[in-house]
Short mmCIF file of C-alpha atoms in Angstrom, two decimals:
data_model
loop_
_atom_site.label_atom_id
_atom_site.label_comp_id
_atom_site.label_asym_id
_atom_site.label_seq_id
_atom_site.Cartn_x
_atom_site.Cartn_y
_atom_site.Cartn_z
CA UNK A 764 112.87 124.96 82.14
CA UNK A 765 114.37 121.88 80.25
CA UNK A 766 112.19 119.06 81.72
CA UNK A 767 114.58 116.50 80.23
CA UNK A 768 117.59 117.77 81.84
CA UNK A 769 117.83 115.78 84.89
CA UNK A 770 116.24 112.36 83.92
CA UNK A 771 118.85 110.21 84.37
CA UNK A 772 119.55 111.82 87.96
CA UNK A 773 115.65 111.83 88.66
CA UNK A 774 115.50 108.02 87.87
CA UNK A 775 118.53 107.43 90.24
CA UNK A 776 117.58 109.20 93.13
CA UNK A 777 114.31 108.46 93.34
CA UNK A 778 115.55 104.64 92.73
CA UNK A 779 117.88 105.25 95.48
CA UNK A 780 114.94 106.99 97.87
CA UNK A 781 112.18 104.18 96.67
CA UNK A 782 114.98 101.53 98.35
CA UNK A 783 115.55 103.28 101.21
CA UNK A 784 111.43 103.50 102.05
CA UNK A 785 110.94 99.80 100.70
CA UNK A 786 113.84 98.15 102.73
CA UNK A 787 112.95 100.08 105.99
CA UNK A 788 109.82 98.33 105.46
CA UNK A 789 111.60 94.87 105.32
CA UNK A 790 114.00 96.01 108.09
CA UNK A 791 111.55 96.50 110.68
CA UNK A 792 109.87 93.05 110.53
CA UNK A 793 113.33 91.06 110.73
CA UNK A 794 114.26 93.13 113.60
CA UNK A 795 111.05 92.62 115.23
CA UNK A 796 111.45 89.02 114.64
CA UNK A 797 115.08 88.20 115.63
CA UNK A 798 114.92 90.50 118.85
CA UNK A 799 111.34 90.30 119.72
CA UNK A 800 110.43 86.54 118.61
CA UNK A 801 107.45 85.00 115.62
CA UNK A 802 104.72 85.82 118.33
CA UNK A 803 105.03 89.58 119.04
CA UNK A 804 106.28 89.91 115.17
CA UNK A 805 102.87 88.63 114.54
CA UNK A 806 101.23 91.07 116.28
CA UNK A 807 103.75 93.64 114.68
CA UNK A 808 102.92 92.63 111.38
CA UNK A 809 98.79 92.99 111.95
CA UNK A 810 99.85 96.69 113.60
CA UNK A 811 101.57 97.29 110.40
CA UNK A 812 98.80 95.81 107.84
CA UNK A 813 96.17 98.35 109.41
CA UNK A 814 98.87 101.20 109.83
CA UNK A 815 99.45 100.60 105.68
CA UNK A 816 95.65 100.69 105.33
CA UNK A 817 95.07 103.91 107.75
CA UNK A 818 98.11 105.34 105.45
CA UNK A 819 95.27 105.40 102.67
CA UNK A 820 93.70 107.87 104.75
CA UNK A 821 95.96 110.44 105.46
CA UNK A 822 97.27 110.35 101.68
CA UNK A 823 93.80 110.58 100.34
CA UNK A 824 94.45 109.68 96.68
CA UNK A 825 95.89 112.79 96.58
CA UNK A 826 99.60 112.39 95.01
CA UNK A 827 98.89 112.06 91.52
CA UNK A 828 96.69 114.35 91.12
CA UNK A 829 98.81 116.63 92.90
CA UNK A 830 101.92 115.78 90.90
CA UNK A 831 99.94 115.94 87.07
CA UNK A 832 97.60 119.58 88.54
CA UNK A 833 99.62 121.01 85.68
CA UNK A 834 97.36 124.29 85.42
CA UNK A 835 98.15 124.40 89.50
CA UNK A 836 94.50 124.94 90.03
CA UNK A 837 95.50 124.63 93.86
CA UNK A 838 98.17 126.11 95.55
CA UNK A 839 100.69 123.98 97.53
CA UNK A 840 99.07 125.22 100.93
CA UNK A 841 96.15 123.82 99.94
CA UNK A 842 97.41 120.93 99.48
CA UNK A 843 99.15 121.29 102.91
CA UNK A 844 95.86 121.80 104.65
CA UNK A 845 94.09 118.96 102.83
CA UNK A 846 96.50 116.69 103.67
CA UNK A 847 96.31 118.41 107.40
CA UNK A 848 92.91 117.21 107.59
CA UNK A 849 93.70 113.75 106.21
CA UNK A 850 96.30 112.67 108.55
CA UNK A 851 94.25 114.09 111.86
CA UNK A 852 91.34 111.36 110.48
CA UNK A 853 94.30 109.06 109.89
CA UNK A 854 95.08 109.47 113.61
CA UNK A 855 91.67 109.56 115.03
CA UNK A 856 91.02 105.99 113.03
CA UNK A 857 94.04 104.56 114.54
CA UNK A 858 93.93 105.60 117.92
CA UNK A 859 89.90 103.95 117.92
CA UNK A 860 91.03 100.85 116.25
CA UNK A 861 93.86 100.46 118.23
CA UNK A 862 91.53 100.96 121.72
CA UNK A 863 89.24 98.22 120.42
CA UNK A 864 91.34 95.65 119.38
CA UNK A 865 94.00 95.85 121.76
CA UNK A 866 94.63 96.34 125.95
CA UNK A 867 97.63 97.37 127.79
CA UNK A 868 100.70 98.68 126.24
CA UNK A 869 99.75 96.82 122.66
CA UNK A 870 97.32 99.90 122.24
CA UNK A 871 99.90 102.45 122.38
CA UNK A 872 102.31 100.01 120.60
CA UNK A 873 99.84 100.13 117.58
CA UNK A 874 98.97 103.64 117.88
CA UNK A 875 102.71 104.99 117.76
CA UNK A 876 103.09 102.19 114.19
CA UNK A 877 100.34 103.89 112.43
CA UNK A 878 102.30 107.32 113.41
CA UNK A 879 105.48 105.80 111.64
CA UNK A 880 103.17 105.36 108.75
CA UNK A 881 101.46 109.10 109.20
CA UNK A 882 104.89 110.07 108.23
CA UNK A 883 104.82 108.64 104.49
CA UNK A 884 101.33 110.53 104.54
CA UNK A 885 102.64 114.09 105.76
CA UNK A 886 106.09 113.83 103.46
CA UNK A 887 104.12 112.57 100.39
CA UNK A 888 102.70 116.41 100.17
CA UNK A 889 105.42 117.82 99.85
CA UNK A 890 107.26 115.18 97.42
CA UNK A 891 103.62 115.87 95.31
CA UNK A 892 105.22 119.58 95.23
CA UNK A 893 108.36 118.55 94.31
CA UNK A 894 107.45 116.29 91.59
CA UNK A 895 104.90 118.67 89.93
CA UNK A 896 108.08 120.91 89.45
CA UNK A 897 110.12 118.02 87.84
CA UNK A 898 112.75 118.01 91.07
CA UNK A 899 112.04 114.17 91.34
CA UNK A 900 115.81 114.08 92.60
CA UNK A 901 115.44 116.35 95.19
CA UNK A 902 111.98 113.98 96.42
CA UNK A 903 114.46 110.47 96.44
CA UNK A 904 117.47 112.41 98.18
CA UNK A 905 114.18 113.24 101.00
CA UNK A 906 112.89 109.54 101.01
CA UNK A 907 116.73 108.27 101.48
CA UNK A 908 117.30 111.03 104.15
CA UNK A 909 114.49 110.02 106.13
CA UNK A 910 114.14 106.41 106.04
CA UNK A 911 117.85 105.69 106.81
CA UNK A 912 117.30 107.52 110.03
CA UNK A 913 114.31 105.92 110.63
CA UNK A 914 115.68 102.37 110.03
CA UNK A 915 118.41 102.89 111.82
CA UNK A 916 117.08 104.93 114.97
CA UNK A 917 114.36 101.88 115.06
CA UNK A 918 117.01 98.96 114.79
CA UNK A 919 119.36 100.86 117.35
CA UNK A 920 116.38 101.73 120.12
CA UNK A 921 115.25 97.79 119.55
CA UNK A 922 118.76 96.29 120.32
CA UNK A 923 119.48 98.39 123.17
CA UNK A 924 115.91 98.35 125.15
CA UNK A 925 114.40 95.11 123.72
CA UNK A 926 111.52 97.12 124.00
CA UNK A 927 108.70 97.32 121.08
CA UNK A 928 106.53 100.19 122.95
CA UNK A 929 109.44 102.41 123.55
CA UNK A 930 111.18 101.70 120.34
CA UNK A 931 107.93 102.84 118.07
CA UNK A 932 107.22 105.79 120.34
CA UNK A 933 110.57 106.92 120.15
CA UNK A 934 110.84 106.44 116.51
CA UNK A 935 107.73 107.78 115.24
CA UNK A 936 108.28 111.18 117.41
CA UNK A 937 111.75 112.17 116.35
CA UNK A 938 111.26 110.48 112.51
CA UNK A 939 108.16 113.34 112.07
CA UNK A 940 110.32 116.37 113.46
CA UNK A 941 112.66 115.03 110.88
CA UNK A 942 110.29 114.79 108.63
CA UNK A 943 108.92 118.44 108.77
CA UNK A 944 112.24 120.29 108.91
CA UNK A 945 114.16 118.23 105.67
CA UNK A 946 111.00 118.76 103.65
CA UNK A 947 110.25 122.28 104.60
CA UNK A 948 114.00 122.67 103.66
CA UNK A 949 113.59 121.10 100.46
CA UNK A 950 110.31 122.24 99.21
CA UNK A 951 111.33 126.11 100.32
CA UNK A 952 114.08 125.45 98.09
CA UNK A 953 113.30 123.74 94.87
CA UNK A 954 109.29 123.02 95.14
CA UNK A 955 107.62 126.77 95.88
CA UNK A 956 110.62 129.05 94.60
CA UNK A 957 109.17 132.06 93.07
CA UNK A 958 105.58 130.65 94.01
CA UNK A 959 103.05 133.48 95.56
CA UNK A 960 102.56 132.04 99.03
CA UNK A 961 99.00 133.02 100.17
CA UNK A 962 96.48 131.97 102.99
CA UNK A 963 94.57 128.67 101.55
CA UNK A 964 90.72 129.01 100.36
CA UNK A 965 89.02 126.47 102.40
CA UNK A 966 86.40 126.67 99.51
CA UNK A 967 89.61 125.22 97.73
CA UNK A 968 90.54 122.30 100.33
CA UNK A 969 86.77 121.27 100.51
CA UNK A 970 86.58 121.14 96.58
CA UNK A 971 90.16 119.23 96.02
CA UNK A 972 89.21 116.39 98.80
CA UNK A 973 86.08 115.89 97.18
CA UNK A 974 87.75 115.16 94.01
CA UNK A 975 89.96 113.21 95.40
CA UNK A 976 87.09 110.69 97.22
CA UNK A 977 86.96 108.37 94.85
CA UNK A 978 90.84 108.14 94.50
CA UNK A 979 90.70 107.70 98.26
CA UNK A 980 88.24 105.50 98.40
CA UNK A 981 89.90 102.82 95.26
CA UNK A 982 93.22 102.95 97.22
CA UNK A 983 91.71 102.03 100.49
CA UNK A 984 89.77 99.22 99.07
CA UNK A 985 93.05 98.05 96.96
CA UNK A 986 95.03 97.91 100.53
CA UNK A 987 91.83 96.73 102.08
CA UNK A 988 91.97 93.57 99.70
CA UNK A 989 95.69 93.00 99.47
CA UNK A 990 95.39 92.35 103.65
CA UNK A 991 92.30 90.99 103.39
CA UNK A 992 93.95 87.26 103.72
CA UNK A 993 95.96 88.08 107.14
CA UNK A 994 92.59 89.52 108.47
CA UNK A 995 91.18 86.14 107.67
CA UNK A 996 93.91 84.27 108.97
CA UNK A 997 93.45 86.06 112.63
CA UNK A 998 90.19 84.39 112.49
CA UNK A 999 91.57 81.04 111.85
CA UNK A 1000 95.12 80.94 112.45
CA UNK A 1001 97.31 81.55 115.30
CA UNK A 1002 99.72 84.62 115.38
CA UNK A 1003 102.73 82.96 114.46
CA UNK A 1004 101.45 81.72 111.11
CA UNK A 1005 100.81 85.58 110.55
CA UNK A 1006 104.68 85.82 111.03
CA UNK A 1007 105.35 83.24 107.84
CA UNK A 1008 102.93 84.92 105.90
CA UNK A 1009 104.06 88.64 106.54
CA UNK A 1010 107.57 86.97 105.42
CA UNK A 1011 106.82 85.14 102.43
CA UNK A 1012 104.44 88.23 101.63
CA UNK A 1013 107.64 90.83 101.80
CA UNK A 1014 108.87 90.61 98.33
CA UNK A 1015 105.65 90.58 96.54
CA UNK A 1016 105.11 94.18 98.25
CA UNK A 1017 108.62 95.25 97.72
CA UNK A 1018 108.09 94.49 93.89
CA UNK A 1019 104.78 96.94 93.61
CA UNK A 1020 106.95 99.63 96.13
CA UNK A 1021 110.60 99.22 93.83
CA UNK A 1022 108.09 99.65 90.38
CA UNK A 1023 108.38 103.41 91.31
CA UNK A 1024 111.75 103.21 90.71
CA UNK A 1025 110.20 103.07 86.79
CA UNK A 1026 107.21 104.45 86.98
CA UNK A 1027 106.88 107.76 89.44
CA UNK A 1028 109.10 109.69 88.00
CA UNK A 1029 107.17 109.53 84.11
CA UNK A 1030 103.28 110.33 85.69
CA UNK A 1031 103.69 113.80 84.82
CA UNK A 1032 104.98 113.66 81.29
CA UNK A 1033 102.77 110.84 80.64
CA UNK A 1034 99.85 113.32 82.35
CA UNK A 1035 101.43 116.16 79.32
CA UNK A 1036 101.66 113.80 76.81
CA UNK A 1037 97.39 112.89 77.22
CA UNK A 1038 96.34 116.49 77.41
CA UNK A 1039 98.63 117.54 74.43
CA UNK A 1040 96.54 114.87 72.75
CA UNK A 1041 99.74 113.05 71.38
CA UNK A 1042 98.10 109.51 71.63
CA UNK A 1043 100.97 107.66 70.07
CA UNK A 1044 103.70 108.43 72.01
CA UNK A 1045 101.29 108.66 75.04
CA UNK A 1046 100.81 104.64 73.99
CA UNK A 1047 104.47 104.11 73.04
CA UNK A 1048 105.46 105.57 76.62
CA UNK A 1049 102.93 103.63 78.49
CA UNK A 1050 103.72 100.21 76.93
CA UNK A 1051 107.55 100.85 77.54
CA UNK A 1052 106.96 101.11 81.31
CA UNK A 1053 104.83 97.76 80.92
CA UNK A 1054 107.32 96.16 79.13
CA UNK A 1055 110.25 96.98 81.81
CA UNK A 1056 108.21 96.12 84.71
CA UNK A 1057 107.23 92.64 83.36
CA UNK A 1058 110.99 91.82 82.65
CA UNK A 1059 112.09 93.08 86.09
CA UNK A 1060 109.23 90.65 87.71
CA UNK A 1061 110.21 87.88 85.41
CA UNK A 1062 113.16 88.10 87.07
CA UNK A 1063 112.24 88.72 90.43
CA UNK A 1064 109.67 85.50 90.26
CA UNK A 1065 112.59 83.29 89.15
CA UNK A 1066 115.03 84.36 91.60
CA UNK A 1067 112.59 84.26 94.18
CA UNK A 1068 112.21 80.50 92.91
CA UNK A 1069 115.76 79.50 92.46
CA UNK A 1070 117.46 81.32 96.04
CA UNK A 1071 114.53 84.00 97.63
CA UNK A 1072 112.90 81.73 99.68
CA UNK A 1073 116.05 80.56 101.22
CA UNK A 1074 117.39 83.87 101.95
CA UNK A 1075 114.48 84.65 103.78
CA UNK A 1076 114.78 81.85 106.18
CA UNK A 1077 118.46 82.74 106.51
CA UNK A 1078 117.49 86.71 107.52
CA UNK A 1079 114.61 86.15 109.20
CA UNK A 1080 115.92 82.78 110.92
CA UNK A 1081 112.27 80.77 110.41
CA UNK A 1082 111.73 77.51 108.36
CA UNK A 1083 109.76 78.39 105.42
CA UNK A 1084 109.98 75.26 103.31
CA UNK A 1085 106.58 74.09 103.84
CA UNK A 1086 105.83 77.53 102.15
CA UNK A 1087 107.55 76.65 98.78
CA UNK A 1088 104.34 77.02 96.00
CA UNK A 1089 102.50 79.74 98.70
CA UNK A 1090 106.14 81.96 98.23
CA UNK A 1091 106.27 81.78 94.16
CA UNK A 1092 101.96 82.43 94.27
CA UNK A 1093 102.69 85.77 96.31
CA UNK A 1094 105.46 86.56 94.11
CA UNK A 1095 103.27 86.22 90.99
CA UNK A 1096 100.41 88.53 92.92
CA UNK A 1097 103.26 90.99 93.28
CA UNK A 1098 104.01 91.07 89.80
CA UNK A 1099 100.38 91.43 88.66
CA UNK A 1100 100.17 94.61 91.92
CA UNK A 1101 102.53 96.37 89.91
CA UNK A 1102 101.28 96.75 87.01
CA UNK A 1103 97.74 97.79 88.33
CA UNK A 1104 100.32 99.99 90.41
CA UNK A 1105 101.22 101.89 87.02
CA UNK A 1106 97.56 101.61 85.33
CA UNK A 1107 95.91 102.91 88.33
CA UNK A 1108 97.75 106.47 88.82
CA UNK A 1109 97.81 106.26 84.72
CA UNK A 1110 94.03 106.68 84.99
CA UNK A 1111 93.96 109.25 87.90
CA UNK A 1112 96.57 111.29 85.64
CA UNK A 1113 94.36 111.40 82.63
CA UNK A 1114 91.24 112.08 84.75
CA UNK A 1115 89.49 109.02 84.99
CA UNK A 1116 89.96 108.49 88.80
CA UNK A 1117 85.59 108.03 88.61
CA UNK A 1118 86.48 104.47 87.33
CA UNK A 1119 88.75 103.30 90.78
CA UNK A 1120 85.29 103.01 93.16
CA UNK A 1121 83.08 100.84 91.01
CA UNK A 1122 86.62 98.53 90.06
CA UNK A 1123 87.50 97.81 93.17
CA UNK A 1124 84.08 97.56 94.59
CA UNK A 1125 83.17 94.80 92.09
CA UNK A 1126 86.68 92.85 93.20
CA UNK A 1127 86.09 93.44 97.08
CA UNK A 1128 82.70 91.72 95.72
CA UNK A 1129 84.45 88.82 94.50
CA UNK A 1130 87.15 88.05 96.59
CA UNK A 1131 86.46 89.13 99.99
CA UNK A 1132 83.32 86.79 100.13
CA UNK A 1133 85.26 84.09 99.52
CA UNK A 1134 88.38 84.42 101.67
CA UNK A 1135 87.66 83.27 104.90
CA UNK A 1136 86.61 79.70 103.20
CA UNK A 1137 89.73 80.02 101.22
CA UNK A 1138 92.44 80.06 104.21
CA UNK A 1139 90.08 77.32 106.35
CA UNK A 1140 90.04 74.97 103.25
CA UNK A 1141 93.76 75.71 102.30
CA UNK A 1142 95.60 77.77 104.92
CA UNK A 1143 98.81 80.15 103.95
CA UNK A 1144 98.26 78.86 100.07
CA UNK A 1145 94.51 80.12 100.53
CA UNK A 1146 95.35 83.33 101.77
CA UNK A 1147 98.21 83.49 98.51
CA UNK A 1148 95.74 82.37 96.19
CA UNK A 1149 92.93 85.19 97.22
CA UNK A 1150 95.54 87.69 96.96
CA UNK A 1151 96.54 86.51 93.39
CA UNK A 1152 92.69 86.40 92.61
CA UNK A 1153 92.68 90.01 93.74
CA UNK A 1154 95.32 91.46 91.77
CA UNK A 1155 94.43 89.48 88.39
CA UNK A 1156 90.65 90.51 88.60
CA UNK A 1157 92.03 94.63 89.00
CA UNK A 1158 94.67 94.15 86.28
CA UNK A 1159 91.75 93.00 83.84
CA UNK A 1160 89.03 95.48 84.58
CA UNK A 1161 92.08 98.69 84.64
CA UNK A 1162 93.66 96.78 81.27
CA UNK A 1163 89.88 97.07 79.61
CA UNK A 1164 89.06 100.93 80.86
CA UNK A 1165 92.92 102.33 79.79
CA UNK A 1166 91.91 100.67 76.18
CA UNK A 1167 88.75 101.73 76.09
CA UNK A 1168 89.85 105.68 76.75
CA UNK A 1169 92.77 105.26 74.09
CA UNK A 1170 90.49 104.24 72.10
CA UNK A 1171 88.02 106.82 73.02
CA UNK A 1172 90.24 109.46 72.62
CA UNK A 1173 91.89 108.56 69.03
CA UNK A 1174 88.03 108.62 67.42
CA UNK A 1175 87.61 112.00 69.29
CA UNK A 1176 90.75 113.14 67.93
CA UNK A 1177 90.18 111.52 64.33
CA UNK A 1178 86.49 113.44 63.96
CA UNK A 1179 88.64 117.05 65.19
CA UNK A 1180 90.38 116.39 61.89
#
């Protein structure tokens, strides 16, 4: 198979997928806000924070090491099974979070968002499949097929019933039968062609989840931190301030979701590129994706600056200009996010996934400590500022271990010779 072949397509589509899934994302919220008003958006937006966080879950840190398992040590219905498993826990934590923080219809309100979010759990296997068999095309024309429906079945259902409950219920039901069928169509086709399809060894499923733990465990704590300001906040601050936050906080997650536009479609020859022990290109590769993401949020941090802020207000129809400095902080935090975006799955594809739990472990350490006493002291800039603290303190200690390894692995490589 020529791997190279398709490049230019694979960046394109999976650019054109990675927009669809990151602007449903921003659709939701402004549609929840102009129909629904700042106070239910609030509560929308806290639904949403925990569904992203449950979404850790059901993916299990299991995508890049399903996309670089270049040996295929486990079969694709193992994966299947694992991920099976992953999104019933996924459910079972949502539907007991949602019964203890919530009453009435808000419970099966939040329990139907963290479904939506299942969704990105249950396609991500197969996209994993995809990927390790270099149809990264075939994953973004997927994405684009399934998140236009979903935006558009959501926005449609919300303008015509002005209804939250029946507009996520209704949504997250007919987006996963969607789901299933375009990604069983797609991975039948392109992902386990010519594959021996067999029953999967639970032995298997038991043994690839346990590798996976610690994956899990660094991606949960990463989400766990990024949200730990609006957890603080609905200590402190009424719901509506959770609105302007959730706003001004948009882009800065839209910049770590549109990196993938650079960076998912290079894991596995970057993953090749390690194990055929070809450091210096493995270096010159790696520094090239730095280098374009920095430039792209250079650019999105000064036109946040010079017009982002005020398109916001204009789309989402709130005054944000008390927000001016909190709005270029998160946009900074977003910048730094991506790049421990790319150095994080970097790591998991050369094996050293053992380094996420003690990382983010020492920064939950640091930060979360210290962020209820940074939103009382300083409100929305607190909660900005903690998130900014967050990201820096992970793009040091992942900047340190990646040199370290390179490092490592030229003096291995040197004494071979």
């Amino acid at each position: 198979m020529n791997k190279e072949k398709n490049v230019k397509k694979a960046f394109l589509w999976n650019m054109i997928g990675s927009t669809c899934y990151s602007g449903s994302s921003f659709l939701y919220l402004l549609v929840v806000t102009r129909i629904c008003g700042a106070q239910l958006a609030g509560f929308y937006s806290l639904s949403y924070a925990t569904a992203q966080l449950l979404l850790q879950v059901g993916r299990y840190g299991v995508r890049t090491y399903q996309a670089t398992d270049l040996n295929r040590k486990y079969s694709f219905s193992e994966y299947k099974l694992s991920r099976l498993i992953t999104c019933a826990l996924m459910m079972l934590f949502g539907i007991v979070y949602s019964s203890y923080s919530f009453s009435g219809e808000y419970i099966i309100i939040s329990i139907f968002i963290i479904m939506m979010k299942m969704i990105d759990a249950v396609e991500d296997v197969f996209h994993g499949n995809l990927q390790q068999k270099y149809h990264v095309e075939q994953m973004g024309k997927s994405l684009a097929i399934r998140n236009i429906y979903s935006a558009v079945f959501f926005t449609g259902v919300l303008i015509i019933t002005k209804s939250l409950y029946i507009t996520c219920v209704a949504t997250a039901i007919t987006s996963l039968i969607l789901c299933l069928a375009v990604n069983t169509w797609f991975s039948g086709r392109y992902g386990t062609l010519g594959e021996k399809q067999g029953s999967p060894a639970l032995s298997h499923v038991w043994e690839l989840l346990k590798i996976c733990t610690p994956m899990f465990v660094g991606t949960f704590l990463s989400l766990l931190l990024y949200n730990v300001p609006k957890y603080a906040m609905a200590g402190v601050m009424t719901d509506e301030y959770q609105t302007y936050y959730s706003i001004l906080f948009m882009p800065s997650f839209v910049i770590t979701l549109m990196c993938e536009f650079v960076f998912k479609p290079t894991i596995t020859t970057i993953a090749e590129l390690w194990w055929e022990n070809n450091i210096k290109k493995f270096v010159t590769y790696v520094l090239r994706i730095i280098g374009i993401i920095l430039v792209c949020c250079v650019g999105i941090v000064i036109g946040g600056h010079l017009i982002g802020r005020t398109l916001l207000e204009i789309i989402y129809g709130v005054d944000l200009s008390p927000f001016k400095l909190q709005f270029i902080v998160l946009l900074v935090g977003g910048g730094i996010s991506a790049e421990v975006y790319m150095l994080y799955n970097i790591l998991i594809a050369i094996r050293w996934g053992k380094c996420l739990l003690p990382v983010y472990s020492i920064t939950a350490v640091l930060t979360i400590a210290v962020a209820r006493t940074m939103v009382k002291q300083w409100g929305i800039m607190g909660a900005a500022l903690n998130y900014l603290l967050s990201c820096s303190i992970l793009f040091i200690l992942f900047t340190g271990i990646l040199v370290f390894v390179i490092l490592k692995k030229k003096g291995q490589k040197n004494t071979a010779q």
